Amino acid sequence: MRHSTTFLMLLIVASILALMFLNLVLGSVSIPLKSVWNIVCGLGDEPVTWQNIVWKSRLPQALTALVAGAGLAISGLQMQTVFRNPLAGPSVLGISSGASMGVAFVVLLSGSLGGVALSKLGFMGEIALSIAAVIGSLSVMALIVYVSQKVKGNVTLLIIGVMIGYVANAVIGVLKFFSVEEDIRAYVIWGLGSFSRVSGNQMMLFVAIMAILIPLSFLLIKTLNLMLLGDGYARNLGLNIKRA
């Protein structure tokens, strides 16, 4: 059993590396596979244009997508463990809608009220979008956690999460109606989860943050395992449920 698990993990890692390299090869500009290999390894004398495309565009996007996927996988596992429900997720509980609503609020205030299109602020505008998304999602998450202590049953909690999602989407629709056209386009691109605008500086910042948070999440392994046993059993083993 252990050998099969090790083989499966090695196969997954090899697949990730192969797909990442394939992502560096494929794109709107055709670059031969051998040339991409030479650019990555620092061999040969490839055109400067190709080097810029690989190092400044495709590689940051690939690394950002890889680290984002790892973060989403870990956070999804944590959320399902906390709620002890395999259906629990950011979209089901309305957390994704809360993030979208936070971004929509910032878009409206900057465009219609502030008179400045957020998409024209460059890196500062993208930071504002990220902060708004985090505040919106954490606000809904806090509400869900509060409600989970008042109601009994995961089904009721999931229904409340769906209701919160519908309310947030309705608010987003109203905000989009009053927003500047440029910011609506930026909001749509943000909602699609595009990596096309990722730069090297953004990638380094994001990877650095996740390099700290992902290892810290491993410290919660024992806590999450205890929570899977139920609140009563975990409390008898000395776990502080609220703090956890």
XYZ file of C-alpha atoms in Angstrom:
244
model
C 0.000 0.000 0.000
C 2.807 2.384 0.886
C 4.620 1.623 -2.387
C 1.479 2.313 -4.432
C 0.971 5.646 -2.614
C 4.594 6.640 -3.223
C 4.296 5.728 -6.903
C 1.083 7.745 -7.198
C 2.694 10.809 -5.589
C 5.713 10.560 -7.884
C 3.389 10.253 -10.872
C 1.483 13.370 -9.780
C 4.703 15.377 -9.311
C 6.016 14.256 -12.702
C 2.700 15.184 -14.323
C 2.775 18.643 -12.738
C 6.314 19.288 -13.993
C 5.450 18.007 -17.482
C 2.301 20.159 -17.681
C 4.192 23.217 -16.428
C 6.811 22.776 -19.131
C 4.039 22.259 -21.696
C 2.509 25.534 -20.527
C 5.818 27.278 -21.288
C 5.783 25.850 -24.815
C 2.183 26.540 -25.818
C 0.857 30.043 -26.378
C -0.073 32.684 -28.931
C 3.610 32.853 -29.961
C 4.941 29.531 -31.187
C 8.244 28.646 -29.496
C 9.899 25.279 -30.243
C 10.171 22.860 -27.359
C 13.968 22.681 -27.663
C 14.234 26.472 -27.529
C 12.115 26.621 -24.369
C 14.366 23.991 -22.780
C 17.463 26.006 -23.699
C 15.932 29.193 -22.284
C 14.982 27.543 -18.985
C 18.377 25.858 -18.621
C 20.319 28.931 -19.793
C 21.735 27.127 -22.799
C 22.086 28.277 -26.396
C 21.466 31.716 -27.836
C 17.716 32.046 -28.308
C 16.016 35.273 -29.486
C 15.530 37.896 -26.776
C 11.814 38.064 -27.593
C 11.382 34.387 -26.815
C 13.359 34.745 -23.586
C 11.158 37.629 -22.435
C 7.986 35.681 -23.251
C 9.137 32.656 -21.244
C 10.704 34.438 -18.250
C 8.426 37.482 -17.928
C 5.069 36.090 -19.040
C 4.612 32.336 -19.175
C 6.750 31.265 -16.203
C 5.174 33.732 -13.704
C 1.712 32.689 -14.858
C 2.514 28.971 -14.534
C 4.033 29.318 -11.060
C 1.146 31.491 -9.851
C -1.397 28.954 -11.125
C 0.522 26.112 -9.457
C 0.749 27.805 -6.055
C -2.856 29.042 -6.249
C -4.019 25.498 -6.946
C -2.089 24.215 -3.937
C -3.599 26.893 -1.705
C -7.131 26.168 -2.936
C -6.683 22.442 -2.313
C -5.470 22.960 1.258
C -8.103 25.566 2.136
C -10.832 23.346 0.672
C -9.690 20.432 2.824
C -9.670 22.650 5.913
C -13.156 23.972 5.213
C -14.597 20.506 4.642
C -12.982 19.334 7.877
C -14.279 22.245 9.948
C -17.842 21.727 8.721
C -17.433 17.933 8.555
C -19.135 17.982 5.169
C -17.538 16.959 1.852
C -19.875 19.399 0.058
C -18.589 22.417 1.963
C -16.813 24.882 -0.285
C -16.394 28.606 -0.935
C -19.121 28.675 -3.583
C -21.628 26.536 -1.680
C -21.289 28.559 1.529
C -21.405 31.919 -0.261
C -17.784 32.817 0.532
C -16.865 33.254 -3.143
C -19.878 35.510 -3.588
C -18.703 37.534 -0.587
C -15.311 38.025 -2.218
C -17.008 39.098 -5.449
C -19.220 41.523 -3.551
C -16.197 43.068 -1.834
C -14.547 43.630 -5.213
C -17.770 45.029 -6.652
C -18.005 47.571 -3.817
C -14.468 48.794 -4.493
C -15.157 48.962 -8.226
C -18.265 51.090 -7.658
C -16.610 53.473 -5.194
C -13.571 54.006 -7.405
C -15.441 54.412 -10.676
C -18.803 56.027 -10.026
C -18.074 57.883 -6.772
C -14.320 58.396 -6.943
C -14.244 59.202 -10.642
C -11.156 57.029 -11.199
C -11.321 53.702 -13.012
C -9.684 51.084 -10.841
C -8.223 49.378 -13.889
C -6.107 52.499 -14.569
C -4.344 52.371 -11.205
C -2.131 49.467 -12.258
C -0.511 47.489 -9.464
C -2.205 49.551 -6.726
C -5.591 48.856 -8.268
C -4.891 45.123 -8.304
C -3.832 45.234 -4.637
C -7.084 47.039 -3.830
C -9.023 44.282 -5.614
C -7.205 41.600 -3.636
C -7.773 43.326 -0.292
C -11.456 43.857 -1.106
C -11.836 40.184 -2.041
C -10.193 39.036 1.207
C -12.354 41.359 3.349
C -15.543 40.284 1.568
C -14.804 36.561 1.847
C -13.700 36.773 5.491
C -16.843 38.740 6.379
C -19.086 36.029 4.944
C -16.918 33.328 6.534
C -17.272 34.998 9.946
C -21.038 35.149 9.461
C -21.136 31.456 8.510
C -19.071 30.505 11.565
C -21.376 32.550 13.815
C -24.490 30.976 12.320
C -22.972 27.484 12.632
C -22.935 27.932 16.420
C -26.627 28.847 16.469
C -28.144 26.251 14.141
C -28.025 22.477 14.250
C -27.343 20.399 11.192
C -25.099 20.945 8.192
C -28.048 21.009 5.790
C -29.452 24.154 7.415
C -26.022 25.754 7.318
C -25.586 24.947 3.632
C -29.020 26.429 2.853
C -28.078 29.621 4.692
C -24.818 29.739 2.737
C -26.703 29.444 -0.550
C -29.060 32.246 0.553
C -26.091 34.488 1.380
C -24.667 33.737 -2.058
C -27.901 34.771 -3.797
C -28.103 38.018 -1.793
C -24.470 38.827 -2.615
C -25.042 38.158 -6.326
C -28.066 40.466 -6.291
C -26.005 43.259 -4.710
C -23.251 42.653 -7.286
C -25.775 43.060 -10.109
C -26.869 46.455 -8.778
C -23.267 47.620 -8.291
C -22.291 46.547 -11.816
C -25.167 48.599 -13.217
C -23.735 51.794 -11.697
C -20.069 51.014 -12.383
C -17.729 52.382 -15.042
C -17.498 50.247 -18.173
C -13.732 49.792 -17.851
C -14.048 48.544 -14.287
C -16.857 46.178 -15.232
C -14.486 44.597 -17.740
C -11.743 44.393 -15.092
C -14.237 42.842 -12.682
C -15.277 40.216 -15.239
C -11.633 39.322 -15.926
C -11.026 39.037 -12.171
C -14.089 36.807 -11.821
C -12.840 34.466 -14.539
C -9.615 33.914 -12.596
C -7.336 34.863 -15.469
C -3.554 34.664 -15.004
C -2.862 36.626 -18.182
C -1.907 39.855 -16.349
C 0.399 38.266 -13.777
C 3.842 39.888 -13.680
C 7.094 38.735 -12.151
C 6.787 41.050 -9.135
C 3.241 39.864 -8.410
C 4.340 36.249 -8.724
C 7.229 36.702 -6.287
C 4.975 38.388 -3.713
C 2.270 35.749 -4.013
C 4.680 32.803 -3.902
C 6.472 34.307 -0.879
C 3.187 34.662 1.019
C 2.057 31.143 0.154
C 5.490 29.730 1.010
C 4.796 30.905 4.562
C 1.102 30.038 4.818
C 1.151 26.550 3.285
C 3.788 25.129 5.689
C 1.947 26.797 8.611
C -1.224 24.984 7.578
C 0.567 21.670 8.136
C 0.664 22.528 11.845
C -3.126 22.053 11.895
C -3.029 18.410 10.801
C -3.536 16.951 14.287
C -6.173 19.573 15.120
C -8.162 18.814 11.970
C -7.926 15.065 12.600
C -9.352 15.584 16.076
C -12.181 17.738 14.724
C -13.137 14.940 12.339
C -13.892 12.778 15.383
C -16.575 15.207 16.570
C -16.646 18.150 18.962
C -17.329 16.053 22.048
C -14.505 13.580 21.450
C -12.077 16.345 20.490
C -12.981 18.329 23.615
C -12.350 15.266 25.793
C -8.882 15.019 24.263
C -8.137 18.593 25.363
C -8.866 20.500 22.134
C -10.242 24.035 22.435
C -12.911 23.909 19.725
C -13.525 27.660 19.382
C -9.827 28.513 19.231
C -9.220 25.737 16.726
